[in-house]
């Protein structure tokens, strides 16, 4: 079944895809809102009406990707309380590989850490034994480790399978 978008969702998607397109040839920090608007075919006010920052554009885009991927019937639904790392991590590595062009652009622009810090709090809680009182420094260390592992996988041109990545990731004590 094809997803139907509202006009505003279509505008938000065009803005995000334009930013990603620009990031393929230009560093993230050098991309202006005006450039994004021009490529997206929208006004600057349309961008500011929908987003507070370029970072928020990326966060919104990846939230939509995650929701579309993890809410489909064919993706294993898993709840962290079960504490099965294999079942929890495998769909995440599959998701990253399926969206490797996007993650490669994030990596090229040194944004993986930022994205994982924003997107994977449930992964951090799982590895902390559901301890949400864990030090924010520890949580940052974990997000950085996760980003570093994905960065290496990208640098290796995704040579390892998703199953191999789960084994690699699970083999390190955190």
C-alpha atoms as a PDB file:
ATOM      1  CA  UNK A   1       0.000   0.000   0.000  1.00  0.00           C
ATOM      2  CA  UNK A   2       1.437   3.354  -1.024  1.00  0.00           C
ATOM      3  CA  UNK A   3       1.709   5.992   1.669  1.00  0.00           C
ATOM      4  CA  UNK A   4      -0.310   9.150   1.043  1.00  0.00           C
ATOM      5  CA  UNK A   5       1.295  12.444   1.959  1.00  0.00           C
ATOM      6  CA  UNK A   6      -0.346  15.704   2.904  1.00  0.00           C
ATOM      7  CA  UNK A   7       0.874  18.823   1.108  1.00  0.00           C
ATOM      8  CA  UNK A   8       2.911  19.839   4.171  1.00  0.00           C
ATOM      9  CA  UNK A   9       4.506  16.383   4.401  1.00  0.00           C
ATOM     10  CA  UNK A  10       5.426  16.624   0.719  1.00  0.00           C
ATOM     11  CA  UNK A  11       7.045  20.014   1.302  1.00  0.00           C
ATOM     12  CA  UNK A  12       8.961  18.677   4.326  1.00  0.00           C
ATOM     13  CA  UNK A  13      10.150  15.683   2.280  1.00  0.00           C
ATOM     14  CA  UNK A  14      11.278  17.942  -0.595  1.00  0.00           C
ATOM     15  CA  UNK A  15      13.212  20.119   1.840  1.00  0.00           C
ATOM     16  CA  UNK A  16      14.930  17.119   3.444  1.00  0.00           C
ATOM     17  CA  UNK A  17      15.804  15.491   0.122  1.00  0.00           C
ATOM     18  CA  UNK A  18      17.187  18.805  -1.130  1.00  0.00           C
ATOM     19  CA  UNK A  19      19.421  19.139   1.923  1.00  0.00           C
ATOM     20  CA  UNK A  20      20.661  15.569   1.469  1.00  0.00           C
ATOM     21  CA  UNK A  21      21.316  16.198  -2.223  1.00  0.00           C
ATOM     22  CA  UNK A  22      23.339  19.304  -1.370  1.00  0.00           C
ATOM     23  CA  UNK A  23      25.292  17.400   1.307  1.00  0.00           C
ATOM     24  CA  UNK A  24      26.589  15.029  -1.366  1.00  0.00           C
ATOM     25  CA  UNK A  25      28.633  17.842  -2.915  1.00  0.00           C
ATOM     26  CA  UNK A  26      28.984  20.463  -0.202  1.00  0.00           C
ATOM     27  CA  UNK A  27      29.776  20.324   3.535  1.00  0.00           C
ATOM     28  CA  UNK A  28      26.714  20.537   5.776  1.00  0.00           C
ATOM     29  CA  UNK A  29      28.001  23.611   7.600  1.00  0.00           C
ATOM     30  CA  UNK A  30      28.392  25.515   4.327  1.00  0.00           C
ATOM     31  CA  UNK A  31      24.845  24.854   3.104  1.00  0.00           C
ATOM     32  CA  UNK A  32      22.483  27.790   3.549  1.00  0.00           C
ATOM     33  CA  UNK A  33      18.748  27.757   4.045  1.00  0.00           C
ATOM     34  CA  UNK A  34      18.482  29.774   0.816  1.00  0.00           C
ATOM     35  CA  UNK A  35      20.278  27.003  -1.104  1.00  0.00           C
ATOM     36  CA  UNK A  36      17.993  24.351   0.355  1.00  0.00           C
ATOM     37  CA  UNK A  37      14.938  26.441  -0.551  1.00  0.00           C
ATOM     38  CA  UNK A  38      16.153  26.933  -4.121  1.00  0.00           C
ATOM     39  CA  UNK A  39      16.823  23.227  -4.687  1.00  0.00           C
ATOM     40  CA  UNK A  40      13.530  22.242  -3.023  1.00  0.00           C
ATOM     41  CA  UNK A  41      11.575  24.809  -5.013  1.00  0.00           C
ATOM     42  CA  UNK A  42      10.096  26.375  -1.895  1.00  0.00           C
ATOM     43  CA  UNK A  43      10.466  29.692  -0.112  1.00  0.00           C
ATOM     44  CA  UNK A  44      12.760  30.239   2.869  1.00  0.00           C
ATOM     45  CA  UNK A  45       9.647  30.898   4.937  1.00  0.00           C
ATOM     46  CA  UNK A  46       8.379  27.390   4.056  1.00  0.00           C
ATOM     47  CA  UNK A  47      11.542  25.965   5.555  1.00  0.00           C
ATOM     48  CA  UNK A  48      11.301  28.089   8.701  1.00  0.00           C
ATOM     49  CA  UNK A  49       7.602  27.272   9.040  1.00  0.00           C
ATOM     50  CA  UNK A  50       8.495  23.576   9.169  1.00  0.00           C
ATOM     51  CA  UNK A  51      11.944  23.443  10.795  1.00  0.00           C
ATOM     52  CA  UNK A  52      14.029  25.392  13.299  1.00  0.00           C
ATOM     53  CA  UNK A  53      17.394  24.313  11.872  1.00  0.00           C
ATOM     54  CA  UNK A  54      19.180  22.215   9.269  1.00  0.00           C
ATOM     55  CA  UNK A  55      19.793  19.608  11.965  1.00  0.00           C
ATOM     56  CA  UNK A  56      16.064  19.421  12.604  1.00  0.00           C
ATOM     57  CA  UNK A  57      15.501  18.783   8.886  1.00  0.00           C
ATOM     58  CA  UNK A  58      17.758  15.711   9.132  1.00  0.00           C
ATOM     59  CA  UNK A  59      16.219  14.531  12.405  1.00  0.00           C
ATOM     60  CA  UNK A  60      12.717  14.813  10.911  1.00  0.00           C
ATOM     61  CA  UNK A  61      13.794  12.915   7.816  1.00  0.00           C
ATOM     62  CA  UNK A  62      15.380  10.076   9.745  1.00  0.00           C
ATOM     63  CA  UNK A  63      12.402   9.897  12.117  1.00  0.00           C
ATOM     64  CA  UNK A  64      10.203   9.333   9.072  1.00  0.00           C
ATOM     65  CA  UNK A  65      12.608   6.716   7.702  1.00  0.00           C
ATOM     66  CA  UNK A  66      12.683   4.915  11.056  1.00  0.00           C
ATOM     67  CA  UNK A  67       8.909   5.035  11.404  1.00  0.00           C
ATOM     68  CA  UNK A  68       8.327   3.757   7.878  1.00  0.00           C
ATOM     69  CA  UNK A  69      10.852   0.950   8.365  1.00  0.00           C
ATOM     70  CA  UNK A  70      10.127  -0.172  11.903  1.00  0.00           C
ATOM     71  CA  UNK A  71       6.349   0.039  11.626  1.00  0.00           C
ATOM     72  CA  UNK A  72       6.075  -2.256   8.605  1.00  0.00           C
ATOM     73  CA  UNK A  73       4.827  -5.781   9.089  1.00  0.00           C
ATOM     74  CA  UNK A  74       7.910  -7.445   7.600  1.00  0.00           C
ATOM     75  CA  UNK A  75      10.340  -5.896  10.078  1.00  0.00           C
ATOM     76  CA  UNK A  76      10.739  -7.775  13.318  1.00  0.00           C
ATOM     77  CA  UNK A  77       8.974  -5.905  16.072  1.00  0.00           C
ATOM     78  CA  UNK A  78      11.022  -6.058  19.185  1.00  0.00           C
ATOM     79  CA  UNK A  79      10.740  -4.507  22.586  1.00  0.00           C
ATOM     80  CA  UNK A  80      13.921  -3.786  24.565  1.00  0.00           C
ATOM     81  CA  UNK A  81      12.519  -5.391  27.712  1.00  0.00           C
ATOM     82  CA  UNK A  82      13.220  -8.776  26.097  1.00  0.00           C
ATOM     83  CA  UNK A  83      16.969  -8.025  26.145  1.00  0.00           C
ATOM     84  CA  UNK A  84      17.746 -10.087  23.046  1.00  0.00           C
ATOM     85  CA  UNK A  85      20.520  -8.117  21.355  1.00  0.00           C
ATOM     86  CA  UNK A  86      20.393 -10.116  18.126  1.00  0.00           C
ATOM     87  CA  UNK A  87      16.694  -9.442  17.570  1.00  0.00           C
ATOM     88  CA  UNK A  88      17.073  -5.848  18.615  1.00  0.00           C
ATOM     89  CA  UNK A  89      20.184  -4.938  16.619  1.00  0.00           C
ATOM     90  CA  UNK A  90      19.669  -6.886  13.399  1.00  0.00           C
ATOM     91  CA  UNK A  91      16.806  -4.713  12.069  1.00  0.00           C
ATOM     92  CA  UNK A  92      18.857  -1.607  12.894  1.00  0.00           C
ATOM     93  CA  UNK A  93      21.826  -2.792  10.860  1.00  0.00           C
ATOM     94  CA  UNK A  94      19.465  -3.861   8.071  1.00  0.00           C
ATOM     95  CA  UNK A  95      17.900  -0.393   8.169  1.00  0.00           C
ATOM     96  CA  UNK A  96      21.290   1.314   7.948  1.00  0.00           C
ATOM     97  CA  UNK A  97      22.390  -0.848   5.028  1.00  0.00           C
ATOM     98  CA  UNK A  98      19.079  -0.329   3.233  1.00  0.00           C
ATOM     99  CA  UNK A  99      19.597   3.439   3.603  1.00  0.00           C
ATOM    100  CA  UNK A 100      23.347   3.351   3.066  1.00  0.00           C
ATOM    101  CA  UNK A 101      23.422   6.369   0.734  1.00  0.00           C
ATOM    102  CA  UNK A 102      21.831   8.540   3.413  1.00  0.00           C
ATOM    103  CA  UNK A 103      24.085   7.221   6.184  1.00  0.00           C
ATOM    104  CA  UNK A 104      27.139   7.645   3.962  1.00  0.00           C
ATOM    105  CA  UNK A 105      26.223  11.316   3.444  1.00  0.00           C
ATOM    106  CA  UNK A 106      25.782  11.736   7.212  1.00  0.00           C
ATOM    107  CA  UNK A 107      29.167  10.094   7.789  1.00  0.00           C
ATOM    108  CA  UNK A 108      30.854  12.280   5.176  1.00  0.00           C
ATOM    109  CA  UNK A 109      29.493  15.323   7.029  1.00  0.00           C
ATOM    110  CA  UNK A 110      30.418  14.042  10.522  1.00  0.00           C
ATOM    111  CA  UNK A 111      26.786  13.864  11.632  1.00  0.00           C
ATOM    112  CA  UNK A 112      26.408  10.200  12.608  1.00  0.00           C
ATOM    113  CA  UNK A 113      27.009  10.837  16.300  1.00  0.00           C
ATOM    114  CA  UNK A 114      24.398  13.585  16.371  1.00  0.00           C
ATOM    115  CA  UNK A 115      21.835  11.408  14.612  1.00  0.00           C
ATOM    116  CA  UNK A 116      22.420   8.368  16.824  1.00  0.00           C
ATOM    117  CA  UNK A 117      22.281  10.459  19.964  1.00  0.00           C
ATOM    118  CA  UNK A 118      18.867  11.677  18.821  1.00  0.00           C
ATOM    119  CA  UNK A 119      17.498   8.434  17.384  1.00  0.00           C
ATOM    120  CA  UNK A 120      18.582   5.501  19.496  1.00  0.00           C
ATOM    121  CA  UNK A 121      17.651   6.182  23.122  1.00  0.00           C
ATOM    122  CA  UNK A 122      15.920   2.780  23.343  1.00  0.00           C
ATOM    123  CA  UNK A 123      19.140   1.069  22.240  1.00  0.00           C
ATOM    124  CA  UNK A 124      21.058   2.936  24.922  1.00  0.00           C
ATOM    125  CA  UNK A 125      18.470   1.950  27.546  1.00  0.00           C
ATOM    126  CA  UNK A 126      18.627  -1.697  26.472  1.00  0.00           C
ATOM    127  CA  UNK A 127      22.383  -1.788  26.892  1.00  0.00           C
ATOM    128  CA  UNK A 128      22.101  -0.057  30.245  1.00  0.00           C
ATOM    129  CA  UNK A 129      19.656  -2.647  31.551  1.00  0.00           C
ATOM    130  CA  UNK A 130      16.795  -0.134  31.263  1.00  0.00           C
ATOM    131  CA  UNK A 131      18.558   2.227  33.654  1.00  0.00           C
ATOM    132  CA  UNK A 132      17.359   5.650  32.513  1.00  0.00           C
ATOM    133  CA  UNK A 133      19.259   7.275  35.379  1.00  0.00           C
ATOM    134  CA  UNK A 134      22.588   6.411  33.758  1.00  0.00           C
ATOM    135  CA  UNK A 135      25.055   9.267  33.508  1.00  0.00           C
ATOM    136  CA  UNK A 136      24.570  11.473  30.446  1.00  0.00           C
ATOM    137  CA  UNK A 137      28.314  11.052  29.863  1.00  0.00           C
ATOM    138  CA  UNK A 138      27.881   7.306  29.599  1.00  0.00           C
ATOM    139  CA  UNK A 139      24.973   7.745  27.198  1.00  0.00           C
ATOM    140  CA  UNK A 140      27.086  10.094  25.066  1.00  0.00           C
ATOM    141  CA  UNK A 141      29.938   7.606  25.119  1.00  0.00           C
ATOM    142  CA  UNK A 142      27.591   4.915  23.883  1.00  0.00           C
ATOM    143  CA  UNK A 143      26.167   7.085  21.088  1.00  0.00           C
ATOM    144  CA  UNK A 144      29.731   7.894  20.042  1.00  0.00           C
ATOM    145  CA  UNK A 145      30.691   4.208  20.037  1.00  0.00           C
ATOM    146  CA  UNK A 146      27.651   3.306  17.957  1.00  0.00           C
ATOM    147  CA  UNK A 147      28.448   6.082  15.475  1.00  0.00           C
ATOM    148  CA  UNK A 148      32.096   4.968  15.309  1.00  0.00           C
ATOM    149  CA  UNK A 149      31.124   1.374  14.522  1.00  0.00           C
ATOM    150  CA  UNK A 150      28.730   2.508  11.788  1.00  0.00           C
ATOM    151  CA  UNK A 151      31.417   4.886  10.460  1.00  0.00           C
ATOM    152  CA  UNK A 152      33.878   2.025  10.173  1.00  0.00           C
ATOM    153  CA  UNK A 153      31.243  -0.101   8.423  1.00  0.00           C
ATOM    154  CA  UNK A 154      30.674   2.722   5.936  1.00  0.00           C
ATOM    155  CA  UNK A 155      34.443   3.131   5.443  1.00  0.00           C
ATOM    156  CA  UNK A 156      34.580  -0.628   4.712  1.00  0.00           C
ATOM    157  CA  UNK A 157      31.871  -0.106   2.075  1.00  0.00           C
ATOM    158  CA  UNK A 158      29.401  -2.265   4.050  1.00  0.00           C
ATOM    159  CA  UNK A 159      31.485  -5.416   3.385  1.00  0.00           C
ATOM    160  CA  UNK A 160      30.342  -7.141   6.554  1.00  0.00           C
ATOM    161  CA  UNK A 161      26.816  -8.536   6.581  1.00  0.00           C
ATOM    162  CA  UNK A 162      24.241  -7.224   8.990  1.00  0.00           C
ATOM    163  CA  UNK A 163      24.551 -10.451  11.005  1.00  0.00           C
ATOM    164  CA  UNK A 164      28.314  -9.975  11.233  1.00  0.00           C
ATOM    165  CA  UNK A 165      27.792  -6.405  12.432  1.00  0.00           C
ATOM    166  CA  UNK A 166      25.478  -7.600  15.209  1.00  0.00           C
ATOM    167  CA  UNK A 167      28.160 -10.063  16.349  1.00  0.00           C
ATOM    168  CA  UNK A 168      30.837  -7.374  16.218  1.00  0.00           C
ATOM    169  CA  UNK A 169      28.712  -4.864  18.098  1.00  0.00           C
ATOM    170  CA  UNK A 170      27.572  -7.403  20.693  1.00  0.00           C
ATOM    171  CA  UNK A 171      31.091  -8.659  21.367  1.00  0.00           C
ATOM    172  CA  UNK A 172      32.270  -5.457  23.068  1.00  0.00           C
ATOM    173  CA  UNK A 173      31.395  -4.867  26.713  1.00  0.00           C
ATOM    174  CA  UNK A 174      29.843  -1.481  27.307  1.00  0.00           C
END
